[in-house]
Short mmCIF file of C-alpha atoms in Angstrom, two decimals:
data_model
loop_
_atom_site.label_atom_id
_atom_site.label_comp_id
_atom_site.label_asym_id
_atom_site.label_seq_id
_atom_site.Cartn_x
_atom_site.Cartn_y
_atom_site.Cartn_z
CA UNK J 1 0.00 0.00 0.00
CA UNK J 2 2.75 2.23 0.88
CA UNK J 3 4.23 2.49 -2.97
CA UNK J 4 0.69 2.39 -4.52
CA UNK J 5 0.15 5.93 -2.33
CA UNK J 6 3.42 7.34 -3.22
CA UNK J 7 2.47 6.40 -6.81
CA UNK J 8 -0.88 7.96 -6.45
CA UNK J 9 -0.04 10.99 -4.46
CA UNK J 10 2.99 11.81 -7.51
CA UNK J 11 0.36 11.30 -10.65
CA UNK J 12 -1.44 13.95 -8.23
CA UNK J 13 1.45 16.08 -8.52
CA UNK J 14 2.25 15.69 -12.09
CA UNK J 15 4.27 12.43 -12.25
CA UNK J 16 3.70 11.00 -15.62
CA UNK J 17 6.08 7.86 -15.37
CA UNK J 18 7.12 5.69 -12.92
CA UNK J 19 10.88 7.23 -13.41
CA UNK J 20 8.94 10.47 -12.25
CA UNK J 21 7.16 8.92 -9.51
CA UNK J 22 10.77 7.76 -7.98
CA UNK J 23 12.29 11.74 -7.90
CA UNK J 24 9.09 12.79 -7.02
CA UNK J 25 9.40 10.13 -3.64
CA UNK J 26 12.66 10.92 -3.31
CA UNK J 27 12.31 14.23 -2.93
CA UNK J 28 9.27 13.91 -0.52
CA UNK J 29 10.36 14.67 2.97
CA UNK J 30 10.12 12.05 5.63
CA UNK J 31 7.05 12.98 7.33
CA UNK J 32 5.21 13.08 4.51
CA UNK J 33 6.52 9.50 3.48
CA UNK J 34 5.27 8.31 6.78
CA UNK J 35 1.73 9.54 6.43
CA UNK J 36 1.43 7.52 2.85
CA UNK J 37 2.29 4.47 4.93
CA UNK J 38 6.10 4.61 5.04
CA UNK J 39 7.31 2.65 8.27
CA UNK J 40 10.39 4.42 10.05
CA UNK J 41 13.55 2.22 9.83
CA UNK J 42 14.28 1.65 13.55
CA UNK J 43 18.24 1.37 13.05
CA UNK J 44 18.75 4.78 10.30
CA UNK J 45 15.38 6.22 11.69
CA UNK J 46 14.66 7.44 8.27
CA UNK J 47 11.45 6.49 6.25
CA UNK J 48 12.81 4.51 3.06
CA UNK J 49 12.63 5.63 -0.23
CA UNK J 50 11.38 2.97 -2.72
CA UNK J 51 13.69 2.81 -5.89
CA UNK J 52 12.02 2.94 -9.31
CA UNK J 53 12.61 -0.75 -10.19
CA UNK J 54 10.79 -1.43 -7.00
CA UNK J 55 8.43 0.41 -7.90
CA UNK J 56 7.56 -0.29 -11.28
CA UNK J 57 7.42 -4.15 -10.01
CA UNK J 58 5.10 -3.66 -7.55
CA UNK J 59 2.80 -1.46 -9.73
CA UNK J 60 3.20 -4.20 -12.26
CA UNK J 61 1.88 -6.81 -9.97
CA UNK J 62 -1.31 -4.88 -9.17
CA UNK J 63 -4.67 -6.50 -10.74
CA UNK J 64 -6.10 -2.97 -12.20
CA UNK J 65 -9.71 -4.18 -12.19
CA UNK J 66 -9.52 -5.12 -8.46
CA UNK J 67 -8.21 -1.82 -7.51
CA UNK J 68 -10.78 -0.19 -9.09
CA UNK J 69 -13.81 -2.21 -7.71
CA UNK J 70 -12.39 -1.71 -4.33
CA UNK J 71 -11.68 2.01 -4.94
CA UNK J 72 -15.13 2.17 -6.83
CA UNK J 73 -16.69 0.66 -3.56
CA UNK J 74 -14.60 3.14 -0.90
CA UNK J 75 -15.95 6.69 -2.85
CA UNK J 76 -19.21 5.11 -3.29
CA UNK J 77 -19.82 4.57 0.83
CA UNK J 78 -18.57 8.07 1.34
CA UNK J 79 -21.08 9.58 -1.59
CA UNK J 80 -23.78 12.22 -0.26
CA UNK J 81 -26.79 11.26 1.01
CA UNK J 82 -29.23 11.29 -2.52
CA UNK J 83 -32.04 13.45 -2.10
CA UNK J 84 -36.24 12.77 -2.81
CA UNK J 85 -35.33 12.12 -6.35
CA UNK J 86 -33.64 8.83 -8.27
CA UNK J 87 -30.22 8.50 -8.08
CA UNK J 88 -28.67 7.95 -11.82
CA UNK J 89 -25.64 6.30 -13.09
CA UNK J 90 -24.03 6.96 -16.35
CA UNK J 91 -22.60 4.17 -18.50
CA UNK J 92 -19.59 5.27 -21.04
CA UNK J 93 -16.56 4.72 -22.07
CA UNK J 94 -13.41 6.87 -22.77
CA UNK J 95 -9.63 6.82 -23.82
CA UNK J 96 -6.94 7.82 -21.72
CA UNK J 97 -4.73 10.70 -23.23
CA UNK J 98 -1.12 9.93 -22.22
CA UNK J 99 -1.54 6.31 -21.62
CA UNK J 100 -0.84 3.25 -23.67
CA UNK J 101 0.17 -0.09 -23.41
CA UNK J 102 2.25 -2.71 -26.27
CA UNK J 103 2.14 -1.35 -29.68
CA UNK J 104 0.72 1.96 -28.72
CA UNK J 105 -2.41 0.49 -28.07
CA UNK J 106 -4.57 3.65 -25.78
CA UNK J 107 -6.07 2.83 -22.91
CA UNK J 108 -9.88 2.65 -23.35
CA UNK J 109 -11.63 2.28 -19.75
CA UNK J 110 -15.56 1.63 -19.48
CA UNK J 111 -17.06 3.54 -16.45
CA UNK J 112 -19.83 4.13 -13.87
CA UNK J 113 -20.22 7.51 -12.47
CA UNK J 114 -22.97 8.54 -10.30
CA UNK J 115 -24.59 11.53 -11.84
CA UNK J 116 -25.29 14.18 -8.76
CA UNK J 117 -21.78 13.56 -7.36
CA UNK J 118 -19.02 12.93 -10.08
CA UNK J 119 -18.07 10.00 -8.73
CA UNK J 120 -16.57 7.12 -10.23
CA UNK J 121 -18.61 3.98 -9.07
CA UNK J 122 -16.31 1.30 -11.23
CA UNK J 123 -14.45 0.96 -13.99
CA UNK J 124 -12.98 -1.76 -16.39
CA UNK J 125 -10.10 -1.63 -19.20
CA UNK J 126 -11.72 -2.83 -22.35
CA UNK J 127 -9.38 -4.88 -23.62
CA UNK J 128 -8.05 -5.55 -27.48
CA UNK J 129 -10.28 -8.48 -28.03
CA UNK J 130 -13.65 -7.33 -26.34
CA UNK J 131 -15.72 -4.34 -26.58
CA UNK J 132 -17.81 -2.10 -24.29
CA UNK J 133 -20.53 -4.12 -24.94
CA UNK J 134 -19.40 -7.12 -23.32
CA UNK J 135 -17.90 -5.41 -20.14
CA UNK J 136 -21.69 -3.83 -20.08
CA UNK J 137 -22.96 -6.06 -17.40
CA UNK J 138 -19.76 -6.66 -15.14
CA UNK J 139 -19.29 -3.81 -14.71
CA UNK J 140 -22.39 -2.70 -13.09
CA UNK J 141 -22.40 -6.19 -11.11
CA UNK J 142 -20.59 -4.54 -8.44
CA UNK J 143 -23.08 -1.90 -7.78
CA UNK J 144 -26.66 -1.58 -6.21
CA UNK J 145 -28.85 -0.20 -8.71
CA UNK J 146 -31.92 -1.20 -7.10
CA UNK J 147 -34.23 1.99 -7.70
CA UNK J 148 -31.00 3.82 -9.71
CA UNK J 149 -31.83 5.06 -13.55
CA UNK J 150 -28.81 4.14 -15.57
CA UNK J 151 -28.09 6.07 -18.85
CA UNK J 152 -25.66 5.09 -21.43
CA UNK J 153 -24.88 6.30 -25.19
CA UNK J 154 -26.10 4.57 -28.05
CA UNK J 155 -23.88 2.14 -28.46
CA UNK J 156 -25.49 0.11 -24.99
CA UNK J 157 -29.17 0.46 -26.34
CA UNK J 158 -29.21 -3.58 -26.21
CA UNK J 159 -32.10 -5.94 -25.59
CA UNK J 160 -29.86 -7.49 -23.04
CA UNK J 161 -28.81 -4.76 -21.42
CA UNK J 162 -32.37 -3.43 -20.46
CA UNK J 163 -33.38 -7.13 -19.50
CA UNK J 164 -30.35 -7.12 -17.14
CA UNK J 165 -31.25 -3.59 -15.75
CA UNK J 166 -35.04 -4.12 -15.23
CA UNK J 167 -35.26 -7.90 -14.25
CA UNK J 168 -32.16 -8.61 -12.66
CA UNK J 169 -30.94 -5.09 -11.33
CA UNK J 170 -34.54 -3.63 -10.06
CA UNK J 171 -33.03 -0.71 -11.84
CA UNK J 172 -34.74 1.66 -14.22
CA UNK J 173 -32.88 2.90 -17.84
CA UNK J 174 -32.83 5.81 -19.99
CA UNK J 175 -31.37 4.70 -23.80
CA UNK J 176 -30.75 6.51 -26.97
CA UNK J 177 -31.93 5.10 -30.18
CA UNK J 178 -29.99 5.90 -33.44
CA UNK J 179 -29.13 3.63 -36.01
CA UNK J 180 -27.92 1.03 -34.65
CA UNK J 181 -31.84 -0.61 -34.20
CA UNK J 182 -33.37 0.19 -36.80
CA UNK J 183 -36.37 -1.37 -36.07
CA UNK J 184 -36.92 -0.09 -32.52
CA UNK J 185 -36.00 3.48 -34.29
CA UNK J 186 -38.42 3.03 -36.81
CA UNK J 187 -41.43 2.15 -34.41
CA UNK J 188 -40.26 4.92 -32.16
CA UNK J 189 -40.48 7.54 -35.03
CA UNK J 190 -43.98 6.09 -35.88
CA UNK J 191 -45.77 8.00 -32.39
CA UNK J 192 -47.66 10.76 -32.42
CA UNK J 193 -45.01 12.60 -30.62
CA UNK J 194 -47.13 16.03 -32.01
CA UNK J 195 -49.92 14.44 -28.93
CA UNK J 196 -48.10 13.87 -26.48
CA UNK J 197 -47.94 16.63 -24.31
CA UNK J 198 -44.69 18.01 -22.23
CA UNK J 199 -44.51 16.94 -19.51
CA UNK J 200 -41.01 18.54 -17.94
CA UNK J 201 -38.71 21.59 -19.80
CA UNK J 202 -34.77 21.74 -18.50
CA UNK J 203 -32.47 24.53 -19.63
CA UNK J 204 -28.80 25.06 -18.92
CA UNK J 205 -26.39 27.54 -19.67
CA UNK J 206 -22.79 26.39 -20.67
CA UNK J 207 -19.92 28.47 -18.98
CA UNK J 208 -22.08 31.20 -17.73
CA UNK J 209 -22.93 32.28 -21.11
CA UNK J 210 -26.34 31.92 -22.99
CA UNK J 211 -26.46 33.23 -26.63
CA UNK J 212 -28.03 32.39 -30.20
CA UNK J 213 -25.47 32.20 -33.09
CA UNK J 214 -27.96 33.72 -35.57
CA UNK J 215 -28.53 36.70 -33.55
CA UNK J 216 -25.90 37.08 -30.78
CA UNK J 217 -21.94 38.33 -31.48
CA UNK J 218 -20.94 36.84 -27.92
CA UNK J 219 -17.14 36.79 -28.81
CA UNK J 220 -16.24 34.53 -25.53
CA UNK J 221 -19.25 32.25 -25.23
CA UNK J 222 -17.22 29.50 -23.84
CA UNK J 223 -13.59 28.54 -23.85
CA UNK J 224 -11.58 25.90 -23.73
CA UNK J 225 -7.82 25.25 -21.78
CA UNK J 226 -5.39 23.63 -22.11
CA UNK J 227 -2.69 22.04 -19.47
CA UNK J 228 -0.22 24.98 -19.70
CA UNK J 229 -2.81 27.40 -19.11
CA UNK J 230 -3.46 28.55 -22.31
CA UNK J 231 -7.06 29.63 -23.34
CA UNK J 232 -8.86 29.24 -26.48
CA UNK J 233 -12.41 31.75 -26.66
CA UNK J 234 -14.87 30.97 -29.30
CA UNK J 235 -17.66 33.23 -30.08
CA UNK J 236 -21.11 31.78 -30.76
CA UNK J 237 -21.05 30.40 -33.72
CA UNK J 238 -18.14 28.43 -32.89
CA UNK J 239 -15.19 30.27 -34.30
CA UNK J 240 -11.89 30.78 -32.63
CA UNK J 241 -12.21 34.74 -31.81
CA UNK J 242 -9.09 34.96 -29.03
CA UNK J 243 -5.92 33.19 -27.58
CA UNK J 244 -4.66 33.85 -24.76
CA UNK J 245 -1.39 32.54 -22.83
CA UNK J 246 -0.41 31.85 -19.60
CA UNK J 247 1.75 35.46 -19.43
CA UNK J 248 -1.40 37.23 -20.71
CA UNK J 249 -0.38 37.69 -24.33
CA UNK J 250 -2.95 37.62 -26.29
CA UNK J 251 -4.19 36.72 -30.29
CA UNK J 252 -7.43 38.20 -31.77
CA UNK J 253 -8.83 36.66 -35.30
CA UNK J 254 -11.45 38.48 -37.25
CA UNK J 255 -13.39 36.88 -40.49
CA UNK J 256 -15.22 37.92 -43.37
CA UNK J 257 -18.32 36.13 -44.23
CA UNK J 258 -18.94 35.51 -47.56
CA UNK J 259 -21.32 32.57 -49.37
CA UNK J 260 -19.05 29.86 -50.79
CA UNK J 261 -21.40 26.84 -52.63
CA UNK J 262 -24.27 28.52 -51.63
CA UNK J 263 -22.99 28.00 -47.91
CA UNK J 264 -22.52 30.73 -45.07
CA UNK J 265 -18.82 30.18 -44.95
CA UNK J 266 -16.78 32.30 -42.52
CA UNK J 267 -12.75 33.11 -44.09
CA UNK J 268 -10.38 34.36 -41.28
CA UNK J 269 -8.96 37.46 -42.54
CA UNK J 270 -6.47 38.75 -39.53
CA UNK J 271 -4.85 37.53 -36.67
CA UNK J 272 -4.18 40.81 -34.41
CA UNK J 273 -0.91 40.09 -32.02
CA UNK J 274 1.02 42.25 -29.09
CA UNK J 275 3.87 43.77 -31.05
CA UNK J 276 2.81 42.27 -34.19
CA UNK J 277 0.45 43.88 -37.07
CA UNK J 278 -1.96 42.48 -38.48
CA UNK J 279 -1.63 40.00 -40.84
CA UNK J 280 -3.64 38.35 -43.31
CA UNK J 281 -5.19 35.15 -42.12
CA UNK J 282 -5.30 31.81 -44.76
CA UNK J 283 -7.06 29.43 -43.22
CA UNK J 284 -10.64 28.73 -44.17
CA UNK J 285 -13.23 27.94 -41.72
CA UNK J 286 -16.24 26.69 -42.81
CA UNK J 287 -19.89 27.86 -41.15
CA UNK J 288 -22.65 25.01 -40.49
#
């Protein structure tokens, strides 16, 4: 336990190999060593430091899958009380950025998170020769849904799945139909959804900002950033309007719209700069 919390407490930090993970421990002072689960050395009275080859075998022996149902199971016992309302679990599946294993292969992990608190119920790596689809099932097994609504993406809107979830689970399900049942689709898109009245309206707003592309010049709607601080502002419609560093500096882009095949299609025409002048853009960006 001791090198699985150094290991977790330097990913925390910014570790991002196990190399990393050893300076990062070795630089650690004793006490705080000690309150990962270090045990004092009664003869140098020192907490040891674990070398990286020790490391990287112990990580290596680690079953993944049984770490995460037990850490699954730990933040789930410590998740707020739910309120009158179901509690819902969402089903979906994601690839780690930075991580891969033999021949580049990515990381793809499968996960439960509970909806109201963010909190990863379980997870499981889907592996090379199975899909989500198969890991659908054990993966919930290790949670109580009795009572929960699970929602998923498309890709889970299976006859078994729902049979597991209703019959088995005592658990209710909210699926998306597209494409991939056509015939469910098809009877779906045959109701008189015109009659059927509403019964419940929910709107959100997206980084603080509400606006309508058509009729709105917002030109920092939402933004986006990335690790080393940098932001990226896009106006309404979607275009890039502003960059803007870490130190402050800052990049403005203004367009020209113009109708290219009969399409609203938006040409970026200068990039504005601190100390720079403005130059003429050549990149085309194309409206919806």
């Amino acid at each position: 336990m001791y090198v699985l919390a150094l290991s977790a407490a330097a990913v925390l930090a910014g570790a991002r190999s196990v190399l990393a993970i050893a300076e990062w421990a070795a630089d650690t002072p004793a006490p705080v060593r000690g309150a990962l689960g270090g045990v004092r050395d009664p003869f140098s009275d020192e907490v040891p430091v674990p070398s990286e080859a020790a490391i990287r075998r112990r990580l290596a022996r680690i079953d993944a899958d049984a770490l995460d149902r037990a850490v699954g199971a730990w933040l789930a016992d410590r998740r707020p009380t739910p309120g009158t309302g179901l509690r819902a679990v969402a089903v979906d599946g994601k690839s780690l950025r930075g991580a891969a294993k033999a021949h580049d292969r990515r990381i793809h992990l499968l996960a439960a998170v509970d909806h109201a608190a963010s909190v990863v119920l379980a997870q499981l790596d889907v592996g090379e020769k199975q899909g989500e689809v198969a890991l659908f099932q054990p993966l919930l097994d290790s949670i109580d849904l009795t009572g929960t609504v699970v929602t998923s993406d498309a890709l889970h809107t299976q006859r078994e799945h729902a049979e597991y979830l209703v019959s088995s689970r005592r658990a209710h399900c909210i699926v998306i139909v597209k494409g991939n049942q056509k015939k469910l689709r098809a009877q779906l898109g045959a109701l008189p959804w015109a009659e059927i009245p509403l019964q419940d309206r929910t709107r959100d707003t997206g980084h603080g900002t509400e606006c309508t592309p058509d009729k709105d010049n917002t030109p920092d709607a939402w933004s986006l950033t990335r690790p080393d601080g940098t932001r990226f502002f896009f106006g309404c419609d979607g275009y890039l309007t502003s960059v803007v560093d870490n130190d402050g500096n800052t990049q403005t882009f203004t367009y020209e719209e113009r109708r290219s095949n009969n399409k609203p299609t938006k040409f970026l025409r200068y990039i504005h700069g601190p100390g720079r002048p403005s130059v003429p853009g050549r990149r085309l960006l194309q409206g919806g």
